[in-house]
mmCIF file of C-alpha atoms in Angstrom:
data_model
loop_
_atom_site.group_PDB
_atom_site.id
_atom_site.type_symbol
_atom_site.label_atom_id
_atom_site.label_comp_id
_atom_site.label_asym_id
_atom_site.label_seq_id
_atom_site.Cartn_x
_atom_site.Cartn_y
_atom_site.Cartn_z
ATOM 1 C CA UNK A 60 0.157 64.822 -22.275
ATOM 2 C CA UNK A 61 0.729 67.648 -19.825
ATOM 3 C CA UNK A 62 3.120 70.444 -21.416
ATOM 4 C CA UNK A 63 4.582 72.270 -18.460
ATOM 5 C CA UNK A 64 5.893 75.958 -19.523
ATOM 6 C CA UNK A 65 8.016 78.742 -17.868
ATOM 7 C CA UNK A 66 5.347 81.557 -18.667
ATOM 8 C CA UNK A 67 2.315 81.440 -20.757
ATOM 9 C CA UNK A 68 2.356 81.273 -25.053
ATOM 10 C CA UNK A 69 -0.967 82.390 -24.953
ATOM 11 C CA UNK A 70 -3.282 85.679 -24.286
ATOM 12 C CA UNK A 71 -6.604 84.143 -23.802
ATOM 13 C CA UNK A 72 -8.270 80.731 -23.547
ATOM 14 C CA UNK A 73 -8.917 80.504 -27.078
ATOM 15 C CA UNK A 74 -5.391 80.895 -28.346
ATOM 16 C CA UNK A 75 -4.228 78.076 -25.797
ATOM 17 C CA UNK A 76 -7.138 75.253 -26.691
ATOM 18 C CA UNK A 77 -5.894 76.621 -31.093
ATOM 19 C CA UNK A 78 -2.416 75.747 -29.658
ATOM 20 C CA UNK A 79 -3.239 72.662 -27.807
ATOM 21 C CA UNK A 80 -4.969 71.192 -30.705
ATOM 22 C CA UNK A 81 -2.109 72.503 -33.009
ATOM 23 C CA UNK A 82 0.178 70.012 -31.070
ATOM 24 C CA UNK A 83 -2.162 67.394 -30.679
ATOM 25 C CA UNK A 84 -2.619 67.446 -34.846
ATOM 26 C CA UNK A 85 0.762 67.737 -35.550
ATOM 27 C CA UNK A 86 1.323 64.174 -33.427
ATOM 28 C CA UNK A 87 0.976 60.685 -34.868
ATOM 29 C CA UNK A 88 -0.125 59.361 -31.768
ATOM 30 C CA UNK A 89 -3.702 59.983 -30.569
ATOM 31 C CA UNK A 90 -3.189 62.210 -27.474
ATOM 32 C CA UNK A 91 -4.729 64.859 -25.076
ATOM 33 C CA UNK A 92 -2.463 67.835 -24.710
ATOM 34 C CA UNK A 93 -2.834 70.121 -21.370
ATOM 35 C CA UNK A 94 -0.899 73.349 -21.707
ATOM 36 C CA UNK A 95 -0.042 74.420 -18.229
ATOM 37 C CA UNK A 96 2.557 77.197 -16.769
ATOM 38 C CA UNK A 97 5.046 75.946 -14.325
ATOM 39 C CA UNK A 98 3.725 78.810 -11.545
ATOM 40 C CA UNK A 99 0.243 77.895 -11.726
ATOM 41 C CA UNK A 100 0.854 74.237 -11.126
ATOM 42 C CA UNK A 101 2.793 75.219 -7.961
ATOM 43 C CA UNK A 102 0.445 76.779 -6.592
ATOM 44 C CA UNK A 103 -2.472 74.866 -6.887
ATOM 45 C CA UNK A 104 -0.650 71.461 -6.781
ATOM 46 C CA UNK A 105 -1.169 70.798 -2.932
ATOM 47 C CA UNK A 106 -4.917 71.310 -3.650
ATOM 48 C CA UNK A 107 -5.643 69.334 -6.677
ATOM 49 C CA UNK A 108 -6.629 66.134 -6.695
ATOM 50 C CA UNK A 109 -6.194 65.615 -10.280
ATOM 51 C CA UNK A 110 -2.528 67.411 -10.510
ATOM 52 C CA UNK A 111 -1.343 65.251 -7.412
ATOM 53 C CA UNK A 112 -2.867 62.132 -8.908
ATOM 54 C CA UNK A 113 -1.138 62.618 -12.281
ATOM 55 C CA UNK A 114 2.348 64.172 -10.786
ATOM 56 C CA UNK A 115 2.283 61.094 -8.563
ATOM 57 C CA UNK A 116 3.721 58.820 -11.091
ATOM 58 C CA UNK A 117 4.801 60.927 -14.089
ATOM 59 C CA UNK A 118 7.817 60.584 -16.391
ATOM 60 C CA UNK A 119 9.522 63.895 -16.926
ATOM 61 C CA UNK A 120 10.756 64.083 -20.705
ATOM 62 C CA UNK A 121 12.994 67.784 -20.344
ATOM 63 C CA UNK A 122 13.581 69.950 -17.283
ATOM 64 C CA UNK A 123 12.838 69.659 -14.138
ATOM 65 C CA UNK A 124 9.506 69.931 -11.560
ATOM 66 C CA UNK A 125 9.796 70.404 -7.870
ATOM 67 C CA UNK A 126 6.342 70.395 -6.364
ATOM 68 C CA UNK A 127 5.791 70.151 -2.889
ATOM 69 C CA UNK A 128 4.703 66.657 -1.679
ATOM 70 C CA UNK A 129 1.980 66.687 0.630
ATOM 71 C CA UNK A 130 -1.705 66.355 0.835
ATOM 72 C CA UNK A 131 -4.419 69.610 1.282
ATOM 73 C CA UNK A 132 -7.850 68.970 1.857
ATOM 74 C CA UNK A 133 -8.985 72.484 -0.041
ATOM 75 C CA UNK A 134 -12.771 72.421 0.490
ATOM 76 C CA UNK A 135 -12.845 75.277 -1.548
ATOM 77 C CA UNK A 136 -10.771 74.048 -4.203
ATOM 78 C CA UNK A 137 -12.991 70.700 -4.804
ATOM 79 C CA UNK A 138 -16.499 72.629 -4.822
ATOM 80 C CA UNK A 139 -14.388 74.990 -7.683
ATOM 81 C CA UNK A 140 -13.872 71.914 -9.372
ATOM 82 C CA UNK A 141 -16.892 69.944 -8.724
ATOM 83 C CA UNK A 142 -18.414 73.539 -10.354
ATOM 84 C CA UNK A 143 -16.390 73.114 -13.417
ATOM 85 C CA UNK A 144 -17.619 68.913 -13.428
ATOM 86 C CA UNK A 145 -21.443 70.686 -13.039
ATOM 87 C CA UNK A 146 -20.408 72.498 -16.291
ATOM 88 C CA UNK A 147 -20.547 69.245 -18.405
ATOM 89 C CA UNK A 148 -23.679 67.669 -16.772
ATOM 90 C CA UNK A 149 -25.371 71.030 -17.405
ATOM 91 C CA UNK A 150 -23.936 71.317 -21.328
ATOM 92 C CA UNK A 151 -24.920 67.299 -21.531
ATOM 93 C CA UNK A 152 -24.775 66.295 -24.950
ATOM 94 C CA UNK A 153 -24.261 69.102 -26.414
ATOM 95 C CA UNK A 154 -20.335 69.320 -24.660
ATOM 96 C CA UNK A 155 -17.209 67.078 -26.732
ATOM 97 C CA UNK A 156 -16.572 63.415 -25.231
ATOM 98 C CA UNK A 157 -12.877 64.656 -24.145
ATOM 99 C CA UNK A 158 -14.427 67.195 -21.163
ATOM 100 C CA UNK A 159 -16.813 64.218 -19.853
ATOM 101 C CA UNK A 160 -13.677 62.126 -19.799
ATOM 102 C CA UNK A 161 -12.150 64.723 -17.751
ATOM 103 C CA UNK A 162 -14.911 65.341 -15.794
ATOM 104 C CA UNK A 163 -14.903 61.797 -14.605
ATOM 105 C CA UNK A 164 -11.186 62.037 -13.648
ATOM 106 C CA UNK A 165 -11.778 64.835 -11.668
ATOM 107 C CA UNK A 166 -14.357 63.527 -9.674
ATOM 108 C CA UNK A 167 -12.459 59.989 -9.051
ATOM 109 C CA UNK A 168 -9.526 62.107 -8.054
ATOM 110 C CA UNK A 169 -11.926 64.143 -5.311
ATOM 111 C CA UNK A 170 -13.226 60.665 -3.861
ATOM 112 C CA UNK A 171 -9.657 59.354 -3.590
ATOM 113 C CA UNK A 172 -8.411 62.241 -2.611
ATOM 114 C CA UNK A 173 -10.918 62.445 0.308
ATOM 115 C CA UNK A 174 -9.773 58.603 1.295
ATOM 116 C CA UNK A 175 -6.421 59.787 1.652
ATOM 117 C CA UNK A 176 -5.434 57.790 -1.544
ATOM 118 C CA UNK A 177 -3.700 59.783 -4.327
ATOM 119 C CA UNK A 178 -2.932 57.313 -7.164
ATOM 120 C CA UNK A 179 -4.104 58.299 -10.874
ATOM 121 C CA UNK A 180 -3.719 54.797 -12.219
ATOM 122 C CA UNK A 181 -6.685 54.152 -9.017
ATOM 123 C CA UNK A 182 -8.392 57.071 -11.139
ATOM 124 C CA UNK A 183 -8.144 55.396 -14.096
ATOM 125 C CA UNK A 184 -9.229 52.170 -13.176
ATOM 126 C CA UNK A 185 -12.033 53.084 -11.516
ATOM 127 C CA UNK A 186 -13.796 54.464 -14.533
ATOM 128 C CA UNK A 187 -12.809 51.590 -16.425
ATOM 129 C CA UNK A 188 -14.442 49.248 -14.033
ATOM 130 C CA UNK A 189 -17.647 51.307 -13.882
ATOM 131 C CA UNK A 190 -18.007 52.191 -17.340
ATOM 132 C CA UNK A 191 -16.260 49.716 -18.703
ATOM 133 C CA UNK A 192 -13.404 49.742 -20.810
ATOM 134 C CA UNK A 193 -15.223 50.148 -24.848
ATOM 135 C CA UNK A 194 -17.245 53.533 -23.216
ATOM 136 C CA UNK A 195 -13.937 54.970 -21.737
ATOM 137 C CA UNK A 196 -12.115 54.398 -24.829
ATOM 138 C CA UNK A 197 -14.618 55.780 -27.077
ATOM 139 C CA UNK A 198 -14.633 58.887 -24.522
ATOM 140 C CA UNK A 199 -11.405 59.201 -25.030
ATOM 141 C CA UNK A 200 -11.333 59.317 -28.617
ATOM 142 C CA UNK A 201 -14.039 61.212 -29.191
ATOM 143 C CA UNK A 202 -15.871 58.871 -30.980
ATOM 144 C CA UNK A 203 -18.962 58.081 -28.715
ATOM 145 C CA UNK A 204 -22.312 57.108 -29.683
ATOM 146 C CA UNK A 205 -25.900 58.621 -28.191
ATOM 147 C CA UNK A 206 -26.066 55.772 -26.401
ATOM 148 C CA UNK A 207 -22.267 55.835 -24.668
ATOM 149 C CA UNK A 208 -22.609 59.379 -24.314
ATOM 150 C CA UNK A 209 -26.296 59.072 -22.264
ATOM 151 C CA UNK A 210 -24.777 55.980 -19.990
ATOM 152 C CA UNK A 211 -21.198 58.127 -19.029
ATOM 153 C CA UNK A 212 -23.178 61.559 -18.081
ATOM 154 C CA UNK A 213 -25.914 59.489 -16.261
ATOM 155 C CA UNK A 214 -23.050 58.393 -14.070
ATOM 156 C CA UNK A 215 -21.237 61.090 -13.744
ATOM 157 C CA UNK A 216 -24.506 62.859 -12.736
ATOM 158 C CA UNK A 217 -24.424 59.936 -9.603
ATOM 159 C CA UNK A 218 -20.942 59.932 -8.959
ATOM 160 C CA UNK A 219 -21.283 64.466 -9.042
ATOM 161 C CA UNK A 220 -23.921 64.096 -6.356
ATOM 162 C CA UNK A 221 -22.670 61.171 -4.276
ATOM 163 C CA UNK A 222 -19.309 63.594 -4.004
ATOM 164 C CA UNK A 223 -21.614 66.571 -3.711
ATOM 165 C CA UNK A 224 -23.234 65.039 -0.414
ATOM 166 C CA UNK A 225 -19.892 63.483 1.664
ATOM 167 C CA UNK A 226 -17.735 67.202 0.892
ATOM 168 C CA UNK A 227 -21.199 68.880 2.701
ATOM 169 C CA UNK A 228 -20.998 65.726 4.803
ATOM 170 C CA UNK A 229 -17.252 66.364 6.156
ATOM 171 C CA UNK A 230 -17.689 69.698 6.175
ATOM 172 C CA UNK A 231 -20.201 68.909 8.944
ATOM 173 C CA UNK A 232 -17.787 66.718 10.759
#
């Protein structure tokens, strides 16, 4: 669940990941809360992957979001985020199921995104089909074994590198 906000509730990182998991305790339902800040998202919308992927078929619940629709291949912007993806491969097993979750959504939404497809349900599906759907959902929840955990940062390792090589390849091109 992506909370959008006027202006920021927080002072540093740790205060927003206390509130974040605040408001993911307080729910019933077993969710993922993103606190974001409406100004941020507009300006980094056109060059994230992820963002466009998920604001391409979101349900608003309150308020309203105008983001510009459009597509910007940000070379910049995906090494930034293939950095953070490097992050978890480099923390391994030591990092919580959730961020190698993410990680893999990120780096679907850079391959799609560099097909000219922007479709998170694609994103979604994708991982499923590679990881298959007991690893993903285990991910998810946080409740991984040794073995799950080795198999999902083996591939992301692949799937890192594979997007590694064809962003230095078009940047060649």
């Amino acid at each position: 669940v992506m909370v959008v906000l006027k202006r920021r509730l927080w002072k540093n990182l740790l205060e927003k990941r206390r509130l974040e998991r605040k408001i993911e305790n307080s729910s019933d339902l077993n969710i993922d809360v993103q606190l974001v800040v409406y100004s941020e998202i507009k300006k980094t919308y056109t060059y994230s992957p992820f963002l466009q992927s998920v604001f391409e078929d979101y349900k608003l619940i309150y308020g309203d979001l105008n983001l510009n629709k459009g597509i910007k291949i940000d070379k910049d912007y995906l090494y930034g985020a293939l950095l953070n993806v490097e992050i978890v491969i480099d923390l391994g097993k030591d990092i919580e199921d959730k961020y190698i979750y993410n990680a893999l959504r990120t780096c679907y939404s850079i391959k799609f995104l560099l097909d000219g497809i922007v479709n998170y349900e694609n994103v979604i599906q994708e991982i499923k089909k590679n990881l298959g759907i007991e690893i993903v959902e285990a991910l998810r929840n946080g409740i991984t074994n040794k073995f799950q955990k080795d198999i999902a940062l083996r591939f992301l390792k692949n799937l890192y590198k594979e997007l590694e090589v064809e962003l230095n390849e078009q940047e060649k091109d």
